[in-house]
Short mmCIF file of C-alpha atoms in Angstrom, two decimals:
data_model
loop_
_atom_site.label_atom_id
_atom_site.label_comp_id
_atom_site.label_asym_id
_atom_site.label_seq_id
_atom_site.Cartn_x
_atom_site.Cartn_y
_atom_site.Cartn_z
CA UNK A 4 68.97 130.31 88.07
CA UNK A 5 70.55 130.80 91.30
CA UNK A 6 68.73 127.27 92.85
CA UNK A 7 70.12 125.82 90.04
CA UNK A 8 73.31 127.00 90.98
CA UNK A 9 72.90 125.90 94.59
CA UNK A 10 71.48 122.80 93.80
CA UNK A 11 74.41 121.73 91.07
CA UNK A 12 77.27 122.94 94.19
CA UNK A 13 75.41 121.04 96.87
CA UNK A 14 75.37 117.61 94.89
CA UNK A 15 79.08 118.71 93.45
CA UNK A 16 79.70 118.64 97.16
CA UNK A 17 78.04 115.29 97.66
CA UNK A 18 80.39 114.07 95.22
CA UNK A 19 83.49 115.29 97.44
CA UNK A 20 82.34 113.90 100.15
CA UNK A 21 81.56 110.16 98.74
CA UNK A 22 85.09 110.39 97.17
CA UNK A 23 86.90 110.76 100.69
CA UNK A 24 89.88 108.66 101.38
CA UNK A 25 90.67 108.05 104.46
CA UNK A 26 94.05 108.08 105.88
CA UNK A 27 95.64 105.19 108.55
CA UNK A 28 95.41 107.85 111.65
CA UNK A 29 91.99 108.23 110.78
CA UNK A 30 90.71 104.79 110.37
CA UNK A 31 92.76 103.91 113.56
CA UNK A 32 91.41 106.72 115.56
CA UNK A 33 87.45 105.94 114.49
CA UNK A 34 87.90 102.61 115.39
CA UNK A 35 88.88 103.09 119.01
CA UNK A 36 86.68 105.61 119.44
CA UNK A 37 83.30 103.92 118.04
CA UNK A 38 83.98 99.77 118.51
CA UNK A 39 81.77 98.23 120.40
CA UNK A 40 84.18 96.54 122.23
CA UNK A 41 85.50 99.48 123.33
CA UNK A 42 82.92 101.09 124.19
CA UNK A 43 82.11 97.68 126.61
CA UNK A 44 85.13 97.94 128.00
CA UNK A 45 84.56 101.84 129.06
CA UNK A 46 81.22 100.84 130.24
CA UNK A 47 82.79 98.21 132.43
CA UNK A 48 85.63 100.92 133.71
CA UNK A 49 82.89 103.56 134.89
CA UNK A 50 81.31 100.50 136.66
CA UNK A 51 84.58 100.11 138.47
CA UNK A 52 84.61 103.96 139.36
CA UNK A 53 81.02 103.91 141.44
CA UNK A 54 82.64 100.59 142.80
CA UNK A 55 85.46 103.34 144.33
CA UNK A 56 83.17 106.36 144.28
CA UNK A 57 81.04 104.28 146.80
CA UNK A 58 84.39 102.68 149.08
CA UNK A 59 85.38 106.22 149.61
CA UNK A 60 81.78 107.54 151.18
CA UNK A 61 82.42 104.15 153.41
CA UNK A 62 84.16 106.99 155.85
CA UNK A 63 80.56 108.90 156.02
CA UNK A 64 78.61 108.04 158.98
CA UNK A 65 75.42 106.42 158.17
CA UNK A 66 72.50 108.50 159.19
CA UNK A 67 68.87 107.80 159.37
CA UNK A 68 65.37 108.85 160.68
CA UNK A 69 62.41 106.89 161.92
CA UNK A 70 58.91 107.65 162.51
CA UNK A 71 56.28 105.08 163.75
CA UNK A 72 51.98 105.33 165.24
CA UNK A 73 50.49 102.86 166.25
CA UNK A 74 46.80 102.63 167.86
CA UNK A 75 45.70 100.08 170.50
CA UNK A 76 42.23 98.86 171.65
CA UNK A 77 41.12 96.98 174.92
CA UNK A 78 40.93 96.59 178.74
CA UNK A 79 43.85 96.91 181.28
CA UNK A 80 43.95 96.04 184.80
CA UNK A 81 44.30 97.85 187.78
CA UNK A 82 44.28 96.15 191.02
CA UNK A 83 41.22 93.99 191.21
CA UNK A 84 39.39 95.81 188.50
CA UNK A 85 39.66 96.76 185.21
CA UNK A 86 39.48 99.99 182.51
CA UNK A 87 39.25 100.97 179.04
CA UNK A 88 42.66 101.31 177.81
CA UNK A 89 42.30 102.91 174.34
CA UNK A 90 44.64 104.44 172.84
CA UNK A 91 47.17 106.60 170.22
CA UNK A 92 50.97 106.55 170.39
CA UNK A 93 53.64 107.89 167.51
CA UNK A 94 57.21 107.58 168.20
CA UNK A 95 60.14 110.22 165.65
CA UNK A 96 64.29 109.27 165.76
CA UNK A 97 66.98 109.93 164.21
CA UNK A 98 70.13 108.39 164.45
CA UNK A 99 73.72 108.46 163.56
CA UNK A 100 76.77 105.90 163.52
CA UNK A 101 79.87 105.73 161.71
CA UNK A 102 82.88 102.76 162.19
CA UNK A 103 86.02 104.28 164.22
CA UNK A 104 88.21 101.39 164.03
CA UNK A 105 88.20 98.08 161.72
CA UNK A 106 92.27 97.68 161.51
CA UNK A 107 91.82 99.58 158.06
CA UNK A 108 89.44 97.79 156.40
CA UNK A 109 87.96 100.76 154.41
CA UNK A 110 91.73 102.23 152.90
CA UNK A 111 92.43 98.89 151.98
CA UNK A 112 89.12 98.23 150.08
CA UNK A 113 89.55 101.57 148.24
CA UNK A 114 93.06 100.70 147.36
CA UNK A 115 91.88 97.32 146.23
CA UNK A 116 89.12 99.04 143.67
CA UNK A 117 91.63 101.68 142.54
CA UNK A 118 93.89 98.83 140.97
CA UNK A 119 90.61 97.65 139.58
CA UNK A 120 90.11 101.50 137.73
CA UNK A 121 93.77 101.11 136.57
CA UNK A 122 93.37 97.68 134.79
CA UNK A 123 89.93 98.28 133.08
CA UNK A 124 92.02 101.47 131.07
CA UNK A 125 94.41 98.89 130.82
CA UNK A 126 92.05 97.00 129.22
CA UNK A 127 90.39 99.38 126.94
CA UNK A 128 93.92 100.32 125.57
CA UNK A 129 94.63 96.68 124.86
CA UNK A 130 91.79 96.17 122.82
CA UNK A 131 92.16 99.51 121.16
CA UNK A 132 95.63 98.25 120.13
CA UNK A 133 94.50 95.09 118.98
CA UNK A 134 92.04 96.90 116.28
CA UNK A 135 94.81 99.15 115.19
CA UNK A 136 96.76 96.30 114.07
CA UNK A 137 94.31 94.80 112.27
CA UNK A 138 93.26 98.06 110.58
CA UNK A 139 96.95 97.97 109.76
CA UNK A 140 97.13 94.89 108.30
CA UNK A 141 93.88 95.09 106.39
CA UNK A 142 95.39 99.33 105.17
CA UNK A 143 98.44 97.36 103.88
CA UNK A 144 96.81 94.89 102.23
CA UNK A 145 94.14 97.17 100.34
CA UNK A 146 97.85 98.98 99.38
CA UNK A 147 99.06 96.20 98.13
CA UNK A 148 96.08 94.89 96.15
CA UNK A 149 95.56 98.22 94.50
CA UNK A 150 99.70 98.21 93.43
CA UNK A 151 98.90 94.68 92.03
CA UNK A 152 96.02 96.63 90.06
CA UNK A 153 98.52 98.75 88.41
CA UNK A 154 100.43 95.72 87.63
CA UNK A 155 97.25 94.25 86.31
CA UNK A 156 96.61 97.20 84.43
CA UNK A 157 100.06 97.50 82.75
CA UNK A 158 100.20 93.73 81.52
CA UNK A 159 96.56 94.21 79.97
CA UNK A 160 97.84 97.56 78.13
CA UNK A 161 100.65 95.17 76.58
CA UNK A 162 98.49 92.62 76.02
CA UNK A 163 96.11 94.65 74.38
CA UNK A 164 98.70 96.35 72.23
CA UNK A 165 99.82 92.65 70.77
CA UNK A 166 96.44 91.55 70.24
CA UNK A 167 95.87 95.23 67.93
CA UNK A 168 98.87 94.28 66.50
CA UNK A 169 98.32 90.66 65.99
CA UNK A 170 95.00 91.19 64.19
CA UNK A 171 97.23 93.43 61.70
CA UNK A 172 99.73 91.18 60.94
CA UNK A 173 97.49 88.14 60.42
CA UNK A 174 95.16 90.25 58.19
CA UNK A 175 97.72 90.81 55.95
CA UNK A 176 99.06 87.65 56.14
CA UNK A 177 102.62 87.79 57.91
CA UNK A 178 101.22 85.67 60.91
CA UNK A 179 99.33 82.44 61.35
CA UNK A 180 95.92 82.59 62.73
CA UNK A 181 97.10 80.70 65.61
CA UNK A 182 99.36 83.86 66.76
CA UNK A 183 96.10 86.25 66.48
CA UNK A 184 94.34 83.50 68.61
CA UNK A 185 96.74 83.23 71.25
CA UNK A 186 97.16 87.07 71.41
CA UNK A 187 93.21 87.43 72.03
CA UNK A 188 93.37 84.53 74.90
CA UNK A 189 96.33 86.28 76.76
CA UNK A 190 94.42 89.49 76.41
CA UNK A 191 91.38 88.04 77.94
CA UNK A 192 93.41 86.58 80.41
CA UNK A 193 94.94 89.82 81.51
CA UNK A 194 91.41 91.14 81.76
CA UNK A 195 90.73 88.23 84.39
CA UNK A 196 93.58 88.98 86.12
CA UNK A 197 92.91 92.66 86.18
CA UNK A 198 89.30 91.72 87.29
CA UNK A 199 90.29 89.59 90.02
CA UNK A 200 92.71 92.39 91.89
CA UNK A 201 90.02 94.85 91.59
CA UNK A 202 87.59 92.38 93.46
CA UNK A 203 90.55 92.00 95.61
CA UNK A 204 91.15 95.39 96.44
CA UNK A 205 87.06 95.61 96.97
CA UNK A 206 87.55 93.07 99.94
CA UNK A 207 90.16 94.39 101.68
CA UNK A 208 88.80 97.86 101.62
CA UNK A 209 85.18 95.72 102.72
CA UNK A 210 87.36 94.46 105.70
CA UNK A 211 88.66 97.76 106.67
CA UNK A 212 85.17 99.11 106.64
CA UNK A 213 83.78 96.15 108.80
CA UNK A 214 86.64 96.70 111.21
CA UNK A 215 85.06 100.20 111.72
CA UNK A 216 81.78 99.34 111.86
CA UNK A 217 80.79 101.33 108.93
CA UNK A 218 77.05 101.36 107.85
CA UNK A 219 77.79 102.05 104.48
CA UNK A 220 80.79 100.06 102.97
CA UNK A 221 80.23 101.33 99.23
CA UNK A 222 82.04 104.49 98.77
CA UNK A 223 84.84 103.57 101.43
CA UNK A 224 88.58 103.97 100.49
CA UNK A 225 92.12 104.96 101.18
CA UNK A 226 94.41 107.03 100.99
CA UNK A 227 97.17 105.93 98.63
CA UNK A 228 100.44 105.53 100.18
CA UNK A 229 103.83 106.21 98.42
CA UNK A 230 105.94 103.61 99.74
CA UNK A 231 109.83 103.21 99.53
CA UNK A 232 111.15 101.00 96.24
CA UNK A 233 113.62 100.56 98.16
CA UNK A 234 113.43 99.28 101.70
CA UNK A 235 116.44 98.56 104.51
CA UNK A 236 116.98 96.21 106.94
CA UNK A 237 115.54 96.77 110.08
CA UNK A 238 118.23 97.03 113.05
CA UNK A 239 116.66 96.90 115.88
CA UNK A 240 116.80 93.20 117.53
CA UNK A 241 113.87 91.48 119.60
CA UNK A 242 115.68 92.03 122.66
CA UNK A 243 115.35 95.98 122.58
CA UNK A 244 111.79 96.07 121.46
CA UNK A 245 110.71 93.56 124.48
CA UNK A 246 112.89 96.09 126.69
CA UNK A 247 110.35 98.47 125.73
CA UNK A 248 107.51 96.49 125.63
CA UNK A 249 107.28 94.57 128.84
CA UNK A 250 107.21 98.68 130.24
CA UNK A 251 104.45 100.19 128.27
CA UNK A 252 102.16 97.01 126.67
CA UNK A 253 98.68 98.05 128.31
CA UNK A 254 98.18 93.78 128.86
CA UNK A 255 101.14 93.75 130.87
CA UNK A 256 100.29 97.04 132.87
CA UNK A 257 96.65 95.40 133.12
CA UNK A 258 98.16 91.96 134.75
CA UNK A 259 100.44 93.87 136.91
CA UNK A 260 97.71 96.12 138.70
CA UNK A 261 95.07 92.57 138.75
CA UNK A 262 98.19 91.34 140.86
CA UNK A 263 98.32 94.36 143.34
CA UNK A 264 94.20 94.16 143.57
CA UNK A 265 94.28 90.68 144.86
CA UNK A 266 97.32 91.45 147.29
CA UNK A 267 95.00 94.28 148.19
CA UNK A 268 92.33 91.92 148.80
CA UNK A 269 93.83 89.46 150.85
CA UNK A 270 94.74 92.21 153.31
CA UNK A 271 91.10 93.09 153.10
CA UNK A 272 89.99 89.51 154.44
CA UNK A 273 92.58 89.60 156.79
CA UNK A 274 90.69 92.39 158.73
CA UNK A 275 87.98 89.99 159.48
CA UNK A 276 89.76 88.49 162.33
CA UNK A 277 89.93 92.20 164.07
CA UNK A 278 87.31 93.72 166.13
CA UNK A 279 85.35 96.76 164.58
CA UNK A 280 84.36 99.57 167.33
CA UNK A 281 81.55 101.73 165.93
CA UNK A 282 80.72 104.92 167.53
CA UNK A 283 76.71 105.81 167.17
CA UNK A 284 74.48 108.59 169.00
CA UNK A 285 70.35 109.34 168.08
CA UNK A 286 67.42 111.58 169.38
CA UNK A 287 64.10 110.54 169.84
CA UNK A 288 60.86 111.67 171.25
CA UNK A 289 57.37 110.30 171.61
CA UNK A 290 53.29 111.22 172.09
CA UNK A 291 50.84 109.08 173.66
CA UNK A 292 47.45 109.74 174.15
CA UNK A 293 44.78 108.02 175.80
CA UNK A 294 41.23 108.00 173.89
CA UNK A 295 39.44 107.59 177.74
CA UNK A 296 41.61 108.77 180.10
CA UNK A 297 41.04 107.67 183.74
CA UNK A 298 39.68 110.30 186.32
CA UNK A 299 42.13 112.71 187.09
CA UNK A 300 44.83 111.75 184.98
CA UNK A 301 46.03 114.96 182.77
CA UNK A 302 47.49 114.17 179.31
CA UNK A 303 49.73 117.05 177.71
CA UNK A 304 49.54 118.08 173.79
CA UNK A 305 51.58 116.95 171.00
CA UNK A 306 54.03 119.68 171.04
CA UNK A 307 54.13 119.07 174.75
CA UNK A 308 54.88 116.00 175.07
CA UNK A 309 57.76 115.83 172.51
CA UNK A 310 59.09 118.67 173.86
CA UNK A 311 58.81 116.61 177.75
CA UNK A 312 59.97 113.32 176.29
CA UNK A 313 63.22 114.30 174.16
CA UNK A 314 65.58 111.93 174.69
CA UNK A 315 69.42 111.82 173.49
CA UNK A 316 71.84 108.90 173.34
CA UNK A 317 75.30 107.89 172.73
CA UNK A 318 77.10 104.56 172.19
CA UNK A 319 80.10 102.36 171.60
CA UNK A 320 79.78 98.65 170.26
CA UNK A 321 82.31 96.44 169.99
CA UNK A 322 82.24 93.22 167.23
CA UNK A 323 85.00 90.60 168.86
CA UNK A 324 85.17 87.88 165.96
CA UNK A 325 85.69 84.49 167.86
CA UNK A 326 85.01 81.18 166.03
CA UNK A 327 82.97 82.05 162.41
CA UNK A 328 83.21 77.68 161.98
CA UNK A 329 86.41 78.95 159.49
CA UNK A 330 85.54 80.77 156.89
CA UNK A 331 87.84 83.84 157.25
CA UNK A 332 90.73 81.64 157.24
CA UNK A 333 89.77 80.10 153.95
CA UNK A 334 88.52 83.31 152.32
CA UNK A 335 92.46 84.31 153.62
CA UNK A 336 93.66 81.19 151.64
CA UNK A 337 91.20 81.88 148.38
CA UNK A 338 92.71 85.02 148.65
CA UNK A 339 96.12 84.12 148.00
CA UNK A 340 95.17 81.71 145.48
CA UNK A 341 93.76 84.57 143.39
CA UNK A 342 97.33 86.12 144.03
CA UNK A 343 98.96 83.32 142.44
CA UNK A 344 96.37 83.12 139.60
CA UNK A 345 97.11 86.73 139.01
CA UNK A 346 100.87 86.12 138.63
CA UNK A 347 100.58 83.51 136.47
CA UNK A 348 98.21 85.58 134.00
CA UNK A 349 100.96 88.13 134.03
CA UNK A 350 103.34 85.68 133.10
CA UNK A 351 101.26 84.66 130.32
CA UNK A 352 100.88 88.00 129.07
CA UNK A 353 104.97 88.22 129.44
CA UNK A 354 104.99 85.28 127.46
CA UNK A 355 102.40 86.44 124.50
CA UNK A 356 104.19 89.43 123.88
CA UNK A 357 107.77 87.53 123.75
CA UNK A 358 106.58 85.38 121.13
CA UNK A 359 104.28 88.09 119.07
CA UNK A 360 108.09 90.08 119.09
CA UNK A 361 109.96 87.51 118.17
CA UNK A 362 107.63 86.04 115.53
CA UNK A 363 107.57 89.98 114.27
CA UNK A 364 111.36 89.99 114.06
CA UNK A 365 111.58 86.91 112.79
CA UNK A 366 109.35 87.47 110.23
CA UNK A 367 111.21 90.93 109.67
CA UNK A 368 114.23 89.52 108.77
CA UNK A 369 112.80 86.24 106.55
CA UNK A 370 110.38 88.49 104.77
CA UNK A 371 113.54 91.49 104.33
CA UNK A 372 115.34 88.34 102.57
CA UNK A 373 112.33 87.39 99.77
CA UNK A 374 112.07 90.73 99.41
CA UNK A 375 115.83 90.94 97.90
CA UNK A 376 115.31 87.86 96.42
CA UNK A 377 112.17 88.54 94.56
CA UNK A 378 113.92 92.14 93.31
CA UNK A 379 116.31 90.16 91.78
CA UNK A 380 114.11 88.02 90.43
CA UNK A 381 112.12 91.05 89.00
CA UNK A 382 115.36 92.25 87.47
CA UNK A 383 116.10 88.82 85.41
CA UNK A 384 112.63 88.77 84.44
CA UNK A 385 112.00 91.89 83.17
CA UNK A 386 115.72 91.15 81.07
CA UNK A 387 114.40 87.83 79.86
CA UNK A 388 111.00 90.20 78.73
CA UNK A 389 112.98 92.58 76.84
CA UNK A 390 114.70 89.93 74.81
CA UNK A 391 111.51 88.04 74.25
CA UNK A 392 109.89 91.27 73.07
CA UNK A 393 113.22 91.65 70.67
CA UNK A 394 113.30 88.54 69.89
CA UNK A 395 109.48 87.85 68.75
CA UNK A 396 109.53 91.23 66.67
CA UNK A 397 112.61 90.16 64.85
CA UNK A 398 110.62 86.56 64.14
CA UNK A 399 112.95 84.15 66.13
CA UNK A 400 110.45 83.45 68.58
CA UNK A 401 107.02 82.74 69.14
CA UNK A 402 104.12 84.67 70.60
CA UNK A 403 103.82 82.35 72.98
CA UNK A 404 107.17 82.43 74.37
CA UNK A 405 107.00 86.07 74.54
CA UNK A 406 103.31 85.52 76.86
CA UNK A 407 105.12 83.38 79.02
CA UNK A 408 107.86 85.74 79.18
CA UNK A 409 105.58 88.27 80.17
CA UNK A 410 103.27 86.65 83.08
CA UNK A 411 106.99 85.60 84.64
CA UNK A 412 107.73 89.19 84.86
CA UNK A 413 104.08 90.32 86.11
CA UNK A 414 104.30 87.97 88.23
CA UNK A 415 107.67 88.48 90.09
CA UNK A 416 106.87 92.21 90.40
CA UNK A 417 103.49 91.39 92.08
CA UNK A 418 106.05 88.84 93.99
CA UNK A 419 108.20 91.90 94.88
CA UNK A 420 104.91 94.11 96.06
CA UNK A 421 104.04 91.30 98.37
CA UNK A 422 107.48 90.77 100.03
CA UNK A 423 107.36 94.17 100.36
CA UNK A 424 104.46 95.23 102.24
CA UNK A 425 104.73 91.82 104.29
CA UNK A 426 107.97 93.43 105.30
CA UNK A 427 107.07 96.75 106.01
CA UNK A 428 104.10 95.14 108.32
CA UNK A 429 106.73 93.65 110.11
CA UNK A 430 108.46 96.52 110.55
CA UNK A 431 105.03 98.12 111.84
CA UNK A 432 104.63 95.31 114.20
CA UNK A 433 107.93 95.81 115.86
CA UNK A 434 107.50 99.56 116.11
CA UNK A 435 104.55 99.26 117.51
CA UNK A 436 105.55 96.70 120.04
CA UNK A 437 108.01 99.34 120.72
CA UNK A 438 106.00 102.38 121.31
CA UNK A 439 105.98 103.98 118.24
CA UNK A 440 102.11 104.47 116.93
CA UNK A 441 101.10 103.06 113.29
CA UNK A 442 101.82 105.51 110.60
CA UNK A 443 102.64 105.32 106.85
#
């Protein structure tokens, strides 16, 4: 009994589970923490931080060791005659330089790579906003396709209702078999219509899933949303929001610090026409042995010897650049072209965001005014309803004025749910554009 018990919990809790809805927070914050493209773009930003990780050890001195034997067969000379000069030699090193002076070369590198780091997180927020507005979009519209469902939904329940009563009236006589005809085709009609915003609703909650990369689609939903019936006009002007957004837009901040790496980089060329001085010192030590020494000659050990021959040494070079047939000088020039290319991308970016604003609060304000309009509208219509309903029950009109009568007021209220939620998107944009995060 009691792994019937646990059994009939742990598929109850299945059942919770497959019914989750998730909320707009959510779906945003799964996104930009499992998209692909995100995940690229962090990929390409820890790239950029062993590009600085390895400019900083460029103050390290470089240090290596060496170790070579070699063995040699054959005659050498001496005087007029000649020996047997067989023999074993091994050579050990180590040695040690590090640059002392390249007019800065390395701190400028390193500050050139550090504006790299900065505009790859740039970059990662950027697309991380992008996907939150497009989950955003694709919330609302699942919103508003399920609030057209209920629309759906209410027109079929009247429909339905006139069709029961239709097949009354015409049994017993009161009505022609034409009204119980037309009742049936404007209930099957509202059953399309009902139909078709389910499957509508289906897609947009299909898009939201593909937007997160879901495996499984199936089971995926939303929270529903209780939005405003009545909305206000937004107050804020384009002007204010672009205040705010040429500061914080992560685009912006990305073209900005592209513009400071290729300033950094053109003083970086620029210290090719300098001298570098590099500092180096070493040890070394060898053994040679001779497989048939001559008479008399008295050949120490291998400790001996290295101990004999240790040798230290310490240096200074000197790299003068004189004539390299040019190339620094264009690299110099290429430099400062990138500069300029850099500029110009931020002034694109400048310009993007001016026109996404001002097509948001343009849109805003066009989209506040059919929203009005289509209340309005939804207010006449549902009047002209109730006077078609009165009207047809008291037998002055006909059933299929009152239908017509009917899909005008389902349809301006599914006019008025689409005015509204392409206004409160607007009003989403803007705020986000302004530095508020997307919430419902």
């Amino acid at each position: 009994m009691k792994k019937i018990l646990v059994i009939i919990l742990g598929l109850s809790c299945l059942g919770l589970k497959s019914q989750k809805k998730w909320s707009l927070r959510e779906c945003v914050n799964y996104a930009v923490e499992h998209n692909l493209q995100v995940i690229q773009n962090q990929y390409n930003k820890q790239n950029q931080e062993y590009n600085l990780k390895s400019a900083r050890k460029e103050y390290l001195p470089s240090v290596s060791g060496n170790m070579s034997n070699g063995v040699s067969f054959g005659q050498g000379s001496l005087g007029a005659g000649s020996f047997r000069n067989d023999r074993f030699n091994n050579n050990v090193g180590v040695g040690a330089d590090i640059v002392v002076y390249n007019n800065g070369r390395l701190e400028k590198n390193i500050r050139k790579i550090q504006f790299d780091v900065e505009a790859s997180q740039y970059d990662i927020e950027a697309i991380r906003n992008d996907i939150s507005l497009q989950i955003a979009q694709q919330y609302l519209t699942a919103l508003l396709n399920k609030e057209i469902v209920k629309i759906s939904q209410s027109a079929l329940d009247n429909a339905k209702k006139q069709y029961e009563r239709a097949k009354i009236t015409t049994q017993v006589g009161t009505t022609a078999q034409t009204v119980l005809a037309e009742a049936e085709a404007a209930y099957a009609r509202e059953k399309q219509n009902l139909k078709k915003a389910e499957i509508d609703v289906g897609r947009a909650l299909f898009a939201i899933a593909q937007l997160l990369q879901l495996p499984n689609y199936k089971d995926f939903d939303v929270e529903d949303v209780n939005i405003p019936e009545n909305l206000d006009l937004q107050l804020t002007t384009a002007d204010q929001v672009l205040a705010t957004a040429y500061e914080t837009r992560p685009e912006i901040k990305a073209a900005e610090s592209r513009i400071k790496s290729a300033e950094a980089q053109t003083e970086v060329t620029k210290t090719a026409f300098w001298p570098t001085l590099t500092a180096s010192a070493g040890l070394n030590t060898f053994y040679n042995r001779q497989f048939d020494p001559m008479p008399g000659v008295v050949q120490g050990n291998f400790f001996e010897q290295y101990k004999d021959q240790f040798g230290q040494n310490v240096g200074l070079s000197l790299n003068v650049p004189i004539f390299n047939k040019g190339k620094t000088k264009l690299q110099v020039e290429q430099s400062k072209l990138n500069e300029s290319i850099a500029k110009n991308n931020l002034d694109q970016q400048k310009q993007s965001v001016r026109q996404s604003v001002q097509k948001a609060q343009f849109d805003a304000d066009s989209n506040y005014e059919t929203y009005l309009a289509a209340v309005e509208a939804e207010k006449s219509s549902k009047l002209s309803m109730d006077f078609a309903e009165k009207s047809y029950a008291a037998g002055r009109t006909t059933i299929f004025d009152l239908n017509v009568a009917r899909n005008n007021y389902a349809n301006a209220q599914g006019s008025v749910a689409q005015a509204k939620y392409n206004y409160l998107f607007s009003l989403k944009l803007l705020n986000f554009y302004a530095g508020i995060p997307l919430s419902l």
